[in-house]
Amino acid sequence: MLYIGSHVGFNKNTQRLGSLEEALKYKANCFMFYTGAPQNTTRCEIEDGLTLEALSKMKELGMDYSKVVVHAPYIINLCNENNFDFSTNFLTGEVERVNKLGVKYMVLHPGSHVGLGEEIGLNNIIKGLNIVLNNVKDHNNVTILLETMAGKGSELGKTTEELKYIIDNIEDKSHIGVCLDTCHLNDAGYDLTKFDEYLDNFDKLIGIEKIGCIHINDSKNEINAHKDRHENIGFGTIGFNTLINVIYNERLGEIPRILETPYVDKEYPPYKYEIEMIREKKFDNNLIEKIKKQ
Ligand code: ZN
Ligand code: FE
Ligand code: FE
């Protein structure tokens, strides 16, 4: 079965239940949310009542709980030695919240070395992840998925080799995996028209079974641009057919495919329309106009 959904909102009054309801509006069968604003670390208490209501609604609808994903805030940077205790404490709390929400996967940007150099940066990421996973080890059901990055600025995790180096040095390997992102892969220099070659290399270095999620985005920039600007499906440099081939690649199995494409005119969510187009495997040139009229 194809699991396709999008990034959705999360607010403290409705929590996972509100996120689920938004996903249902898009006719999605999986979704991803931040447990608060992605650009800050202010977080609310998780209310078990709302989680239970969401879980029973999912059960009623025959939805698979394990296809829900949380994204950690992107300002957390494990490379940075100055805020190291803050970052590891925050991430420990985030893993606890994700456990409490009954969510299996948490996507994390590995980090940016901000001038420290790649080796020190990678080693700090490893050190931080080992601390976090050790803090929660006796009750943890969450797998941290390191996202493949575009290589913007000093971002790490832009190559399969860097991700392999991190994962090889994680003590608790059963709770670490990878989240692919098509825009980031393109911007990092991987040619998605040769996605099977990418997967061959990934399988050799890390193992395909470590891929827990894939973010589906077109890109505003050419391959190898190291930019990370997402575009609506079929309207960027990757293109509709290449994205369809990635989405339907059977080697990815039933992992969630999550759209993080931009709102049209910063106002209209495109997800219902993009999901429909992906399910029909047919590109609609008038999609943007259609979305504006919703
Ligand atoms: Zn991300
Ligand atoms: Fe992403
Ligand atoms: Fe991105």
Short mmCIF file of C-alpha atoms and ligand atoms in Angstrom, two decimals:
data_model
loop_
_atom_site.label_atom_id
_atom_site.label_comp_id
_atom_site.label_asym_id
_atom_site.label_seq_id
_atom_site.Cartn_x
_atom_site.Cartn_y
_atom_site.Cartn_z
CA MET A 1 0.00 0.00 0.00
CA LEU A 2 1.14 3.54 -0.75
CA TYR A 3 1.42 5.78 2.31
CA ILE A 4 1.25 9.38 1.20
CA GLY A 5 0.66 12.45 3.35
CA SER A 6 2.11 15.79 4.25
CA HIS A 7 3.45 18.02 6.91
CA VAL A 8 0.50 19.27 9.03
CA GLY A 9 0.09 21.72 11.91
CA PHE A 10 0.07 20.98 15.63
CA ASN A 11 -1.40 23.20 18.29
CA LYS A 12 -1.51 22.82 22.03
CA ASN A 13 -5.30 22.66 22.27
CA THR A 14 -5.88 19.84 19.80
CA GLN A 15 -2.43 18.21 19.52
CA ARG A 16 -2.19 14.89 17.65
CA LEU A 17 -5.97 14.83 17.16
CA GLY A 18 -5.89 18.20 15.35
CA SER A 19 -2.99 17.07 13.20
CA LEU A 20 -4.91 13.93 12.24
CA GLU A 21 -7.99 15.96 11.31
CA GLU A 22 -5.93 18.21 9.05
CA ALA A 23 -4.37 15.16 7.37
CA LEU A 24 -7.83 13.70 6.75
CA LYS A 25 -8.84 16.89 4.94
CA TYR A 26 -6.01 16.21 2.48
CA LYS A 27 -7.10 12.55 2.08
CA ALA A 28 -3.73 11.51 3.45
CA ASN A 29 -3.10 8.15 5.12
CA CYS A 30 0.01 9.34 6.98
CA PHE A 31 1.32 12.69 8.23
CA MET A 32 4.15 14.55 9.93
CA PHE A 33 4.07 17.38 12.48
CA TYR A 34 6.33 19.42 14.74
CA THR A 35 5.42 19.25 18.45
CA GLY A 36 5.58 23.08 18.48
CA ALA A 37 6.95 25.86 16.25
CA PRO A 38 9.77 24.37 14.12
CA GLN A 39 12.01 27.40 14.59
CA ASN A 40 11.88 27.47 18.41
CA THR A 41 12.02 25.10 21.35
CA THR A 42 8.94 26.26 23.29
CA ARG A 43 6.89 23.11 23.89
CA CYS A 44 3.58 22.34 25.64
CA GLU A 45 2.64 19.38 27.84
CA ILE A 46 1.42 16.41 25.83
CA GLU A 47 -2.12 15.54 26.88
CA ASP A 48 -2.76 11.80 26.89
CA GLY A 49 -6.50 12.32 26.45
CA LEU A 50 -6.00 13.93 23.03
CA THR A 51 -3.47 11.28 22.01
CA LEU A 52 -5.86 8.48 22.95
CA GLU A 53 -8.69 10.14 21.06
CA ALA A 54 -6.46 10.43 17.98
CA LEU A 55 -5.37 6.81 18.25
CA SER A 56 -8.93 5.53 18.55
CA LYS A 57 -10.00 7.63 15.58
CA MET A 58 -7.11 6.21 13.53
CA LYS A 59 -8.10 2.70 14.56
CA GLU A 60 -11.71 3.35 13.56
CA LEU A 61 -10.53 4.51 10.14
CA GLY A 62 -8.14 1.58 9.74
CA MET A 63 -5.09 3.83 9.68
CA ASP A 64 -1.66 2.53 10.62
CA TYR A 65 -0.29 4.28 13.76
CA SER A 66 3.28 3.61 12.74
CA LYS A 67 3.03 5.86 9.66
CA VAL A 68 2.94 9.05 11.74
CA VAL A 69 6.16 11.06 11.97
CA VAL A 70 7.38 13.94 14.14
CA HIS A 71 9.99 16.42 12.93
CA ALA A 72 12.36 17.84 15.56
CA PRO A 73 12.83 21.64 15.43
CA TYR A 74 15.49 22.61 12.94
CA ILE A 75 17.27 25.09 15.16
CA ILE A 76 18.68 22.26 17.24
CA ASN A 77 22.32 21.86 16.18
CA LEU A 78 24.21 19.02 17.81
CA CYS A 79 27.48 20.16 16.19
CA ASN A 80 27.52 23.34 18.20
CA GLU A 81 29.62 22.92 21.33
CA ASN A 82 28.34 26.14 22.94
CA ASN A 83 24.76 24.96 23.42
CA PHE A 84 25.57 21.28 23.68
CA ASP A 85 23.85 20.63 27.03
CA PHE A 86 20.80 22.63 25.99
CA SER A 87 20.54 20.68 22.70
CA THR A 88 20.92 17.23 24.24
CA ASN A 89 18.49 18.08 27.08
CA PHE A 90 15.94 19.48 24.67
CA LEU A 91 16.24 16.49 22.33
CA THR A 92 15.89 14.08 25.24
CA GLY A 93 12.66 15.86 26.18
CA GLU A 94 11.53 15.75 22.57
CA VAL A 95 12.07 11.98 22.36
CA GLU A 96 10.04 11.67 25.59
CA ARG A 97 7.22 13.74 24.06
CA VAL A 98 7.28 11.66 20.88
CA ASN A 99 7.12 8.47 22.98
CA LYS A 100 4.15 9.92 24.87
CA LEU A 101 2.44 10.78 21.57
CA GLY A 102 2.75 7.15 20.50
CA VAL A 103 4.78 8.11 17.44
CA LYS A 104 7.51 5.81 16.19
CA TYR A 105 9.70 8.10 14.08
CA MET A 106 11.33 11.46 14.75
CA VAL A 107 13.14 13.20 11.88
CA LEU A 108 16.22 15.23 12.82
CA HIS A 109 18.56 17.44 10.82
CA PRO A 110 22.00 16.11 11.78
CA GLY A 111 23.50 19.60 12.21
CA SER A 112 25.77 22.28 10.72
CA HIS A 113 29.40 22.43 11.76
CA VAL A 114 29.47 26.27 11.53
CA GLY A 115 33.22 26.50 10.97
CA LEU A 116 34.33 23.75 13.34
CA GLY A 117 35.08 21.51 10.37
CA GLU A 118 33.30 18.38 9.20
CA GLU A 119 35.14 15.89 11.38
CA ILE A 120 34.53 17.71 14.66
CA GLY A 121 30.95 18.42 13.58
CA LEU A 122 30.24 14.76 12.82
CA ASN A 123 31.84 13.65 16.07
CA ASN A 124 29.74 16.12 18.07
CA ILE A 125 26.58 14.78 16.40
CA ILE A 126 27.58 11.24 17.37
CA LYS A 127 28.37 12.29 20.94
CA GLY A 128 25.03 14.13 21.26
CA LEU A 129 22.93 11.30 19.81
CA ASN A 130 24.60 8.75 22.07
CA ILE A 131 23.80 10.92 25.11
CA VAL A 132 20.16 11.38 24.06
CA LEU A 133 19.57 7.71 23.25
CA ASN A 134 21.28 6.67 26.47
CA ASN A 135 19.06 9.03 28.51
CA VAL A 136 15.88 7.29 27.27
CA LYS A 137 17.20 3.78 26.68
CA ASP A 138 15.08 1.82 29.17
CA HIS A 139 11.70 2.94 27.78
CA ASN A 140 12.28 4.21 24.25
CA ASN A 141 10.10 3.24 21.26
CA VAL A 142 11.21 6.14 19.07
CA THR A 143 13.64 5.83 16.19
CA ILE A 144 15.55 9.01 15.29
CA LEU A 145 15.74 9.41 11.51
CA LEU A 146 18.67 11.53 10.31
CA GLU A 147 17.56 13.56 7.31
CA THR A 148 19.63 13.70 4.12
CA MET A 149 20.59 17.37 3.79
CA ALA A 150 21.15 19.70 0.83
CA GLY A 151 24.58 20.84 2.04
CA LYS A 152 23.48 24.44 2.45
CA GLY A 153 26.12 26.39 4.39
CA SER A 154 27.97 23.89 6.57
CA GLU A 155 25.18 21.31 6.84
CA LEU A 156 26.28 17.74 7.51
CA GLY A 157 24.44 14.63 6.36
CA LYS A 158 24.67 15.74 2.72
CA THR A 159 26.25 12.46 1.59
CA THR A 160 25.45 8.81 2.29
CA GLU A 161 29.03 8.46 3.54
CA GLU A 162 28.53 11.11 6.25
CA LEU A 163 25.31 9.45 7.41
CA LYS A 164 27.06 6.09 7.47
CA TYR A 165 29.86 7.52 9.60
CA ILE A 166 27.33 8.84 12.14
CA ILE A 167 25.26 5.64 12.26
CA ASP A 168 28.36 3.42 12.52
CA ASN A 169 29.27 5.23 15.72
CA ILE A 170 25.85 5.16 17.39
CA GLU A 171 25.78 2.69 20.29
CA ASP A 172 22.03 1.96 20.14
CA LYS A 173 21.68 1.16 16.44
CA SER A 174 18.14 -0.17 16.83
CA HIS A 175 16.85 3.40 17.37
CA ILE A 176 18.60 5.20 14.51
CA GLY A 177 17.65 5.43 10.83
CA VAL A 178 17.47 7.80 7.87
CA CYS A 179 14.83 10.05 6.30
CA LEU A 180 15.44 10.78 2.63
CA ASP A 181 14.37 14.14 1.15
CA THR A 182 14.12 14.39 -2.64
CA CYS A 183 14.76 18.17 -2.76
CA HIS A 184 17.76 17.84 -0.49
CA LEU A 185 19.16 14.89 -2.46
CA ASN A 186 18.87 16.86 -5.70
CA ASP A 187 20.47 19.94 -4.17
CA ALA A 188 23.22 17.80 -2.65
CA GLY A 189 24.13 16.57 -6.16
CA TYR A 190 22.32 13.22 -6.43
CA ASP A 191 20.63 12.65 -9.80
CA LEU A 192 17.15 11.35 -8.97
CA THR A 193 16.65 10.03 -12.50
CA LYS A 194 19.16 7.40 -11.30
CA PHE A 195 17.44 6.79 -7.94
CA ASP A 196 18.09 3.04 -8.10
CA GLU A 197 21.83 3.71 -8.25
CA TYR A 198 21.46 5.93 -5.18
CA LEU A 199 19.62 3.13 -3.38
CA ASP A 200 22.23 0.55 -4.44
CA ASN A 201 24.96 2.65 -2.86
CA PHE A 202 22.81 3.39 0.22
CA ASP A 203 22.13 -0.31 0.65
CA LYS A 204 25.81 -1.15 0.37
CA LEU A 205 26.87 1.51 2.90
CA ILE A 206 23.98 1.68 5.41
CA GLY A 207 21.23 -0.78 4.44
CA ILE A 208 17.93 0.11 2.79
CA GLU A 209 15.99 -1.16 5.84
CA LYS A 210 17.32 1.88 7.76
CA ILE A 211 15.18 4.25 5.64
CA GLY A 212 12.12 5.05 7.78
CA CYS A 213 10.57 7.94 5.86
CA ILE A 214 10.96 9.97 2.67
CA HIS A 215 10.15 13.65 2.21
CA ILE A 216 8.75 14.29 -1.26
CA ASN A 217 9.49 17.77 -2.57
CA ASP A 218 10.37 19.24 -5.92
CA SER A 219 13.28 21.72 -5.92
CA LYS A 220 13.51 25.35 -7.00
CA ASN A 221 17.19 24.86 -7.80
CA GLU A 222 19.37 22.89 -10.17
CA ILE A 223 21.04 19.68 -9.10
CA ASN A 224 24.07 20.25 -6.82
CA ALA A 225 22.99 23.84 -5.96
CA HIS A 226 23.29 23.25 -2.17
CA LYS A 227 20.28 25.51 -1.60
CA ASP A 228 17.28 23.63 -0.08
CA ARG A 229 14.27 25.49 -1.44
CA HIS A 230 11.26 23.23 -1.87
CA GLU A 231 8.90 23.54 -4.85
CA ASN A 232 5.44 22.12 -5.55
CA ILE A 233 5.35 18.65 -7.12
CA GLY A 234 6.05 18.83 -10.85
CA PHE A 235 6.85 22.55 -10.85
CA GLY A 236 10.54 22.33 -10.05
CA THR A 237 13.79 21.04 -11.52
CA ILE A 238 13.24 17.41 -10.49
CA GLY A 239 9.94 17.15 -12.30
CA PHE A 240 6.79 15.08 -11.97
CA ASN A 241 7.84 11.84 -13.65
CA THR A 242 11.08 11.51 -11.74
CA LEU A 243 9.26 12.14 -8.45
CA ILE A 244 6.58 9.58 -9.34
CA ASN A 245 9.28 7.00 -10.01
CA VAL A 246 10.83 7.70 -6.61
CA ILE A 247 7.47 7.62 -4.80
CA TYR A 248 6.46 4.31 -6.37
CA ASN A 249 9.90 2.68 -6.10
CA GLU A 250 9.07 -0.67 -4.49
CA ARG A 251 12.43 -0.93 -2.77
CA LEU A 252 11.23 1.75 -0.31
CA GLY A 253 8.44 -0.54 0.88
CA GLU A 254 5.59 0.97 2.88
CA ILE A 255 7.46 3.84 4.52
CA PRO A 256 5.54 7.14 4.74
CA ARG A 257 5.98 9.54 1.81
CA ILE A 258 5.61 13.04 3.25
CA LEU A 259 5.10 16.25 1.25
CA GLU A 260 6.75 19.42 2.57
CA THR A 261 5.98 21.56 -0.47
CA PRO A 262 5.23 25.28 -0.06
CA TYR A 263 1.78 26.77 0.42
CA VAL A 264 0.59 28.55 -2.72
CA ASP A 265 0.85 32.33 -2.23
CA LYS A 266 1.83 31.50 1.37
CA GLU A 267 -1.86 30.91 2.03
CA TYR A 268 -3.26 27.81 0.36
CA PRO A 269 -2.10 24.32 1.37
CA PRO A 270 -1.40 22.30 -1.81
CA TYR A 271 -1.44 18.87 -0.21
CA LYS A 272 -4.92 17.60 -1.07
CA TYR A 273 -4.27 18.39 -4.74
CA GLU A 274 -0.73 17.07 -4.81
CA ILE A 275 -1.78 13.82 -3.11
CA GLU A 276 -4.57 13.38 -5.65
CA MET A 277 -2.16 13.99 -8.54
CA ILE A 278 0.34 11.51 -7.11
CA ARG A 279 -2.33 8.85 -6.65
CA GLU A 280 -3.50 9.35 -10.24
CA LYS A 281 0.11 9.53 -11.49
CA LYS A 282 -0.95 12.32 -13.82
CA PHE A 283 0.54 15.81 -13.82
CA ASP A 284 -1.91 18.70 -13.76
CA ASN A 285 -0.44 21.86 -15.26
CA ASN A 286 -3.26 23.96 -13.80
CA LEU A 287 -2.71 22.75 -10.27
CA ILE A 288 -1.62 26.09 -8.84
CA GLU A 289 -4.71 27.85 -10.22
CA LYS A 290 -6.91 25.05 -8.89
CA ILE A 291 -5.36 25.35 -5.42
CA LYS A 292 -5.96 29.11 -5.34
CA LYS A 293 -9.64 28.57 -6.08
CA GLN A 294 -10.15 26.06 -3.22
ZN ZN B 1 13.69 18.37 7.70
FE FE B 2 12.59 17.33 4.68
FE FE B 3 14.28 21.30 3.25
#
